[in-house]
CSV table of C-alpha atoms in Angstrom, one decimal:
chain,number,residue,atom,x,y,z
N,1,UNK,CA,0.0,0.0,0.0
N,2,UNK,CA,2.8,2.4,0.9
N,3,UNK,CA,4.7,1.5,-2.2
N,4,UNK,CA,1.7,2.4,-4.3
N,5,UNK,CA,1.2,5.7,-2.5
N,6,UNK,CA,4.8,6.7,-3.0
N,7,UNK,CA,4.7,5.7,-6.6
N,8,UNK,CA,1.6,7.8,-7.2
N,9,UNK,CA,3.3,10.7,-5.3
N,10,UNK,CA,6.3,10.4,-7.6
N,11,UNK,CA,4.0,10.4,-10.7
N,12,UNK,CA,2.2,13.5,-9.3
N,13,UNK,CA,5.5,15.4,-8.9
N,14,UNK,CA,6.5,14.4,-12.4
N,15,UNK,CA,3.2,15.6,-13.8
N,16,UNK,CA,3.4,18.9,-11.8
N,17,UNK,CA,6.8,19.6,-13.5
N,18,UNK,CA,5.9,18.1,-16.9
N,19,UNK,CA,5.0,21.5,-18.3
N,20,UNK,CA,8.3,22.8,-17.3
N,21,UNK,CA,10.2,20.2,-19.3
N,22,UNK,CA,7.9,20.7,-22.2
N,23,UNK,CA,8.7,24.4,-22.1
N,24,UNK,CA,12.4,23.6,-22.3
N,25,UNK,CA,11.9,21.5,-25.4
N,26,UNK,CA,9.7,24.2,-27.0
N,27,UNK,CA,11.5,27.4,-26.0
N,28,UNK,CA,15.0,26.0,-25.4
N,29,UNK,CA,15.1,28.1,-22.2
N,30,UNK,CA,16.5,26.3,-19.1
N,31,UNK,CA,15.4,27.8,-15.8
N,32,UNK,CA,18.0,26.6,-13.3
N,33,UNK,CA,16.1,27.8,-10.2
N,34,UNK,CA,13.0,25.9,-11.2
N,35,UNK,CA,15.0,22.8,-11.9
N,36,UNK,CA,16.9,22.9,-8.6
N,37,UNK,CA,13.7,23.4,-6.6
N,38,UNK,CA,12.0,20.4,-8.3
N,39,UNK,CA,14.8,17.9,-8.4
N,40,UNK,CA,15.3,17.3,-4.6
N,41,UNK,CA,11.8,16.0,-4.1
N,42,UNK,CA,11.9,13.7,-7.1
N,43,UNK,CA,15.4,12.4,-6.1
N,44,UNK,CA,14.3,11.9,-2.4
N,45,UNK,CA,11.3,9.9,-3.5
N,46,UNK,CA,13.5,7.8,-5.9
N,47,UNK,CA,15.9,7.0,-3.1
N,48,UNK,CA,13.0,6.0,-0.8
N,49,UNK,CA,11.4,3.8,-3.4
N,50,UNK,CA,14.7,2.1,-4.2
N,51,UNK,CA,15.4,1.3,-0.5
N,52,UNK,CA,11.8,0.1,0.1
N,53,UNK,CA,12.0,-2.1,-3.1
N,54,UNK,CA,15.3,-3.6,-2.0
N,55,UNK,CA,13.8,-4.7,1.3
N,56,UNK,CA,10.4,-5.7,0.0
N,57,UNK,CA,11.6,-7.9,-2.9
N,58,UNK,CA,14.3,-9.5,-0.8
N,59,UNK,CA,12.3,-10.0,2.4
N,60,UNK,CA,12.6,-13.8,2.2
N,61,UNK,CA,16.4,-13.6,2.0
N,62,UNK,CA,16.5,-11.1,4.9
N,63,UNK,CA,14.4,-13.4,6.9
N,64,UNK,CA,16.7,-16.3,6.1
N,65,UNK,CA,19.7,-14.2,7.3
N,66,UNK,CA,17.9,-13.4,10.5
N,67,UNK,CA,17.1,-17.0,11.1
N,68,UNK,CA,20.8,-17.9,10.8
N,69,UNK,CA,21.6,-15.6,13.7
N,70,UNK,CA,21.6,-17.2,17.2
N,71,UNK,CA,18.5,-16.4,19.1
N,72,UNK,CA,20.4,-15.9,22.4
N,73,UNK,CA,23.9,-14.8,23.3
N,74,UNK,CA,26.0,-15.3,26.4
N,75,UNK,CA,25.6,-12.1,28.3
N,76,UNK,CA,29.0,-12.5,30.0
N,77,UNK,CA,30.6,-12.9,26.6
N,78,UNK,CA,28.8,-9.8,25.3
N,79,UNK,CA,30.0,-7.7,28.1
N,80,UNK,CA,33.5,-9.1,28.0
N,81,UNK,CA,34.1,-8.1,24.4
N,82,UNK,CA,32.0,-4.9,24.6
N,83,UNK,CA,29.4,-6.1,22.1
N,84,UNK,CA,26.6,-5.1,24.4
N,85,UNK,CA,27.8,-1.5,24.0
N,86,UNK,CA,27.7,-1.8,20.2
N,87,UNK,CA,24.0,-2.9,20.5
N,88,UNK,CA,23.2,-0.2,23.0
N,89,UNK,CA,24.7,2.5,20.8
N,90,UNK,CA,22.6,1.2,17.9
N,91,UNK,CA,19.5,1.6,20.0
N,92,UNK,CA,20.5,5.1,20.8
N,93,UNK,CA,21.1,5.8,17.1
N,94,UNK,CA,17.5,4.5,16.4
N,95,UNK,CA,16.0,6.9,18.9
N,96,UNK,CA,18.2,9.9,17.8
N,97,UNK,CA,17.6,9.3,14.1
N,98,UNK,CA,13.8,9.0,14.6
N,99,UNK,CA,13.8,12.1,16.7
N,100,UNK,CA,15.9,14.1,14.3
N,101,UNK,CA,14.0,13.3,11.1
N,102,UNK,CA,10.5,13.6,12.5
N,103,UNK,CA,11.3,16.8,14.5
N,104,UNK,CA,12.9,18.4,11.4
N,105,UNK,CA,9.7,17.9,9.5
N,106,UNK,CA,7.6,19.2,12.4
N,107,UNK,CA,9.9,22.2,12.8
N,108,UNK,CA,9.6,23.1,9.1
N,109,UNK,CA,5.8,23.0,9.2
N,110,UNK,CA,5.6,24.9,12.4
N,111,UNK,CA,7.7,27.7,10.9
N,112,UNK,CA,5.3,27.9,8.0
N,113,UNK,CA,2.2,27.8,10.3
N,114,UNK,CA,3.5,30.6,12.6
N,115,UNK,CA,4.5,32.7,9.6
N,116,UNK,CA,1.0,32.4,8.1
N,117,UNK,CA,-0.7,33.2,11.5
N,118,UNK,CA,1.6,36.1,12.2
N,119,UNK,CA,2.0,37.8,8.8
N,120,UNK,CA,-0.6,36.0,6.6
N,121,UNK,CA,2.2,34.9,4.3
N,122,UNK,CA,1.6,31.6,2.6
N,123,UNK,CA,4.6,29.3,2.2
N,124,UNK,CA,5.5,25.7,1.8
N,125,UNK,CA,8.1,24.1,4.1
N,126,UNK,CA,10.3,23.5,1.1
N,127,UNK,CA,10.8,25.3,-2.2
N,128,UNK,CA,8.0,23.7,-4.3
N,129,UNK,CA,6.9,25.3,-7.6
N,130,UNK,CA,3.5,24.3,-9.1
N,131,UNK,CA,2.3,25.1,-12.6
N,132,UNK,CA,-0.7,26.8,-11.1
N,133,UNK,CA,-1.4,29.2,-8.3
N,134,UNK,CA,-0.9,27.1,-5.3
N,135,UNK,CA,-1.6,29.9,-2.8
N,136,UNK,CA,-5.3,30.3,-3.6
N,137,UNK,CA,-7.4,30.2,-0.5
N,138,UNK,CA,-9.2,27.0,-1.6
N,139,UNK,CA,-6.1,25.1,-2.8
N,140,UNK,CA,-3.4,26.1,-0.4
N,141,UNK,CA,-4.7,24.3,2.7
N,142,UNK,CA,-5.2,21.1,0.8
N,143,UNK,CA,-1.7,21.2,-0.7
N,144,UNK,CA,-0.1,22.0,2.6
N,145,UNK,CA,-1.9,19.1,4.3
N,146,UNK,CA,-0.8,16.8,1.5
N,147,UNK,CA,2.8,17.9,1.7
N,148,UNK,CA,2.7,17.5,5.5
N,149,UNK,CA,1.3,14.0,5.3
N,150,UNK,CA,3.6,12.8,2.5
N,151,UNK,CA,6.8,14.2,4.0
N,152,UNK,CA,5.9,12.9,7.5
N,153,UNK,CA,5.3,9.4,5.9
N,154,UNK,CA,8.6,9.6,4.0
N,155,UNK,CA,10.5,10.6,7.2
N,156,UNK,CA,8.9,7.7,9.2
N,157,UNK,CA,9.6,5.2,6.4
N,158,UNK,CA,13.1,6.5,5.9
N,159,UNK,CA,13.8,5.8,9.6
N,160,UNK,CA,12.2,2.3,9.6
N,161,UNK,CA,13.9,1.1,6.4
N,162,UNK,CA,17.3,2.5,7.6
N,163,UNK,CA,16.9,0.7,10.9
N,164,UNK,CA,16.3,-2.6,9.0
N,165,UNK,CA,19.4,-2.0,6.8
N,166,UNK,CA,21.8,-0.9,9.5
N,167,UNK,CA,20.4,-3.3,12.0
N,168,UNK,CA,21.5,-6.2,9.7
N,169,UNK,CA,24.9,-4.6,9.4
N,170,UNK,CA,25.2,-4.4,13.2
N,171,UNK,CA,24.1,-8.0,13.6
N,172,UNK,CA,26.8,-9.2,11.1
N,173,UNK,CA,29.4,-6.9,12.8
N,174,UNK,CA,28.5,-8.3,16.2
N,175,UNK,CA,28.8,-11.8,14.9
N,176,UNK,CA,32.3,-11.0,13.4
N,177,UNK,CA,33.3,-9.7,16.8
N,178,UNK,CA,32.1,-12.8,18.6
N,179,UNK,CA,33.9,-14.9,16.0
N,180,UNK,CA,37.1,-12.9,16.6
N,181,UNK,CA,36.8,-13.6,20.3
N,182,UNK,CA,36.4,-17.3,19.6
N,183,UNK,CA,39.5,-17.4,17.5
N,184,UNK,CA,41.5,-15.6,20.3
N,185,UNK,CA,40.4,-18.3,22.8
N,186,UNK,CA,40.8,-21.1,20.3
N,187,UNK,CA,42.2,-24.3,21.7
N,188,UNK,CA,44.0,-27.0,19.8
N,189,UNK,CA,40.8,-28.9,18.9
N,190,UNK,CA,39.9,-29.5,15.3
N,191,UNK,CA,36.2,-29.4,15.9
N,192,UNK,CA,36.4,-25.9,17.4
N,193,UNK,CA,38.5,-24.7,14.5
N,194,UNK,CA,36.1,-26.3,12.0
N,195,UNK,CA,33.1,-24.6,13.6
N,196,UNK,CA,34.9,-21.2,13.6
N,197,UNK,CA,35.9,-21.5,9.9
N,198,UNK,CA,32.4,-22.6,9.0
N,199,UNK,CA,30.9,-19.6,10.8
N,200,UNK,CA,33.3,-17.3,9.1
N,201,UNK,CA,32.3,-18.6,5.7
N,202,UNK,CA,28.6,-18.1,6.6
N,203,UNK,CA,29.2,-14.5,7.7
N,204,UNK,CA,31.2,-13.7,4.6
N,205,UNK,CA,28.3,-15.1,2.5
N,206,UNK,CA,25.8,-12.9,4.4
N,207,UNK,CA,27.9,-9.8,3.7
N,208,UNK,CA,27.9,-10.7,0.0
N,209,UNK,CA,24.2,-11.2,0.1
N,210,UNK,CA,23.6,-7.8,1.8
N,211,UNK,CA,25.8,-6.2,-0.8
N,212,UNK,CA,23.7,-7.8,-3.5
N,213,UNK,CA,20.5,-6.6,-1.8
N,214,UNK,CA,21.4,-3.1,-1.0
N,215,UNK,CA,24.2,-2.4,-3.5
N,216,UNK,CA,21.9,-0.5,-5.9
N,217,UNK,CA,20.5,1.6,-3.1
N,218,UNK,CA,24.0,2.5,-1.7
N,219,UNK,CA,25.0,3.7,-5.2
N,220,UNK,CA,21.8,5.7,-5.8
N,221,UNK,CA,22.0,7.2,-2.4
N,222,UNK,CA,25.6,8.4,-2.8
N,223,UNK,CA,25.0,9.7,-6.3
N,224,UNK,CA,21.7,11.5,-5.7
N,225,UNK,CA,22.6,12.8,-2.2
N,226,UNK,CA,25.8,14.4,-3.6
N,227,UNK,CA,23.8,16.1,-6.3
N,228,UNK,CA,21.0,17.1,-3.8
N,229,UNK,CA,23.5,18.8,-1.5
N,230,UNK,CA,24.7,21.0,-4.3
N,231,UNK,CA,21.2,21.8,-5.6
N,232,UNK,CA,19.8,22.5,-2.1
N,233,UNK,CA,22.6,24.8,-1.2
N,234,UNK,CA,22.2,26.7,-4.5
N,235,UNK,CA,18.4,27.0,-4.0
N,236,UNK,CA,18.8,28.3,-0.5
N,237,UNK,CA,21.4,31.0,-1.5
N,238,UNK,CA,19.4,32.4,-4.5
N,239,UNK,CA,16.0,32.6,-2.8
N,240,UNK,CA,15.2,36.0,-1.3
N,241,UNK,CA,12.9,34.4,1.4
N,242,UNK,CA,14.9,33.8,4.7
N,243,UNK,CA,12.6,30.8,5.5
N,244,UNK,CA,13.7,29.1,2.3
N,245,UNK,CA,17.3,29.5,3.4
N,246,UNK,CA,16.5,27.8,6.8
N,247,UNK,CA,14.6,25.0,5.1
N,248,UNK,CA,17.3,24.4,2.6
N,249,UNK,CA,19.9,24.3,5.3
N,250,UNK,CA,17.8,21.7,7.2
N,251,UNK,CA,17.3,19.6,4.1
N,252,UNK,CA,21.0,19.8,3.2
N,253,UNK,CA,22.1,18.7,6.7
N,254,UNK,CA,19.7,15.8,6.6
N,255,UNK,CA,21.0,14.8,3.2
N,256,UNK,CA,24.6,15.0,4.5
N,257,UNK,CA,23.6,12.9,7.5
N,258,UNK,CA,22.3,10.2,5.1
N,259,UNK,CA,25.7,9.8,3.6
N,260,UNK,CA,27.5,10.0,6.9
N,261,UNK,CA,25.3,7.3,8.5
N,262,UNK,CA,25.8,5.0,5.6
N,263,UNK,CA,29.6,5.4,5.8
N,264,UNK,CA,29.6,5.1,9.6
N,265,UNK,CA,27.9,1.7,9.6
N,266,UNK,CA,30.0,0.6,6.7
N,267,UNK,CA,33.1,1.5,8.8
N,268,UNK,CA,31.7,-0.6,11.7
N,269,UNK,CA,31.6,-3.6,9.4
N,270,UNK,CA,35.0,-2.9,7.9
N,271,UNK,CA,36.6,-2.5,11.4
N,272,UNK,CA,34.9,-5.7,12.6
N,273,UNK,CA,36.5,-7.7,9.8
N,274,UNK,CA,39.9,-6.2,10.5
N,275,UNK,CA,39.5,-7.2,14.1
N,276,UNK,CA,38.7,-10.7,12.9
N,277,UNK,CA,41.8,-10.9,10.7
N,278,UNK,CA,44.0,-9.8,13.7
N,279,UNK,CA,42.3,-12.4,15.9
N,280,UNK,CA,42.9,-15.2,13.5
N,281,UNK,CA,46.6,-14.3,13.2
N,282,UNK,CA,47.0,-14.1,17.0
N,283,UNK,CA,45.2,-17.4,17.7
N,284,UNK,CA,48.5,-19.3,18.1
N,285,UNK,CA,48.5,-21.1,14.8
N,286,UNK,CA,52.3,-21.1,14.5
N,287,UNK,CA,52.6,-23.2,17.7
N,288,UNK,CA,50.1,-25.9,16.6
N,289,UNK,CA,51.6,-29.4,16.3
N,290,UNK,CA,49.0,-30.5,13.8
N,291,UNK,CA,50.4,-29.6,10.4
N,292,UNK,CA,47.0,-30.0,8.7
N,293,UNK,CA,45.4,-27.5,11.1
N,294,UNK,CA,48.2,-25.1,10.7
N,295,UNK,CA,47.8,-25.2,6.9
N,296,UNK,CA,44.1,-24.7,7.2
N,297,UNK,CA,44.5,-21.7,9.4
N,298,UNK,CA,47.1,-20.2,7.0
N,299,UNK,CA,44.5,-20.5,4.2
N,300,UNK,CA,41.9,-18.9,6.5
N,301,UNK,CA,44.3,-16.0,7.2
N,302,UNK,CA,44.9,-15.5,3.5
N,303,UNK,CA,41.2,-15.5,2.8
N,304,UNK,CA,40.4,-13.1,5.7
N,305,UNK,CA,42.8,-10.5,4.3
N,306,UNK,CA,40.3,-10.0,1.5
N,307,UNK,CA,38.5,-6.7,2.1
N,308,UNK,CA,35.1,-7.4,3.5
N,309,UNK,CA,33.1,-4.2,3.2
N,310,UNK,CA,30.2,-2.7,1.4
N,311,UNK,CA,31.1,-0.9,-1.8
N,312,UNK,CA,29.6,1.2,-4.6
N,313,UNK,CA,29.6,-1.6,-7.3
N,314,UNK,CA,33.3,-2.3,-6.4
N,315,UNK,CA,34.5,1.2,-7.1
N,316,UNK,CA,34.7,2.7,-3.5
N,317,UNK,CA,34.5,1.2,-0.1
N,318,UNK,CA,31.6,2.6,2.0
N,319,UNK,CA,33.7,3.9,4.9
N,320,UNK,CA,34.3,7.2,6.8
N,321,UNK,CA,37.3,7.8,4.5
N,322,UNK,CA,34.9,7.8,1.6
N,323,UNK,CA,32.6,10.2,3.4
N,324,UNK,CA,35.5,12.7,3.8
N,325,UNK,CA,36.1,12.6,0.1
N,326,UNK,CA,32.4,13.3,-0.7
N,327,UNK,CA,31.9,16.0,1.9
N,328,UNK,CA,35.1,17.9,1.1
């Protein structure tokens, strides 16, 4: 139902701006301000649709991944290796992210409401241009309510879908940390080593599966978010309305936050794998008397040195280093 609503909303935005693109073809006059004010909303809806589609059409695979995770953990082990702090920090992130997105939308609409009550000036919370007079007394309230409802729904869905995406990353990262702890405490028992190696292969397969599911979204998010930051900053600087500058700044910060959060969780996974590599190397393989086990662990070390991280179709790793290159 939600997917249909967002798709209809995207079609509506396209039809609203269709006459503008027709004018470009007829008159060959390109109005940059109009384009930069229309593009952010279409791009934001496209990103949301992509992420929702990635989760919806791969829900069976995601459920299979969740089923492969142990239902219960040893609390003492969680505390010993500080994995409980990782999970608590993720819970704090969920609360903060929900608070930030929903309150940013609320603040934007309160600014418009107070401005209308105090001065009678009609505005939208973001720079939206319609091919008709949207400020007529009969149309303006309907459009304002529609924009409020759609953007609130987008903010809520953005938070929930991101929680699913990054929750899966946290689960895999926690499992890698647990596996690293097992390798550090590894005894000279082949059955223990076999279990650890088997679990490592399973986790690497899960990472590849998540890359397949969310790879297209990661790429679109990076591409469109980078363009959105430029367009939103440009729209805010050329608009004479101070409210537009405030709203553009909010939108720009939220867009920048999207890239940062994606890189931040990518860094968590990247660091968890590096920790696993160090743990395997420090498990005491060189002192093992069993030559076969020693050879197996050497092969495991060689495979673990392969970079396990999300990437943009293999071009760039999604880490904080990549965020620095995008933001600066």
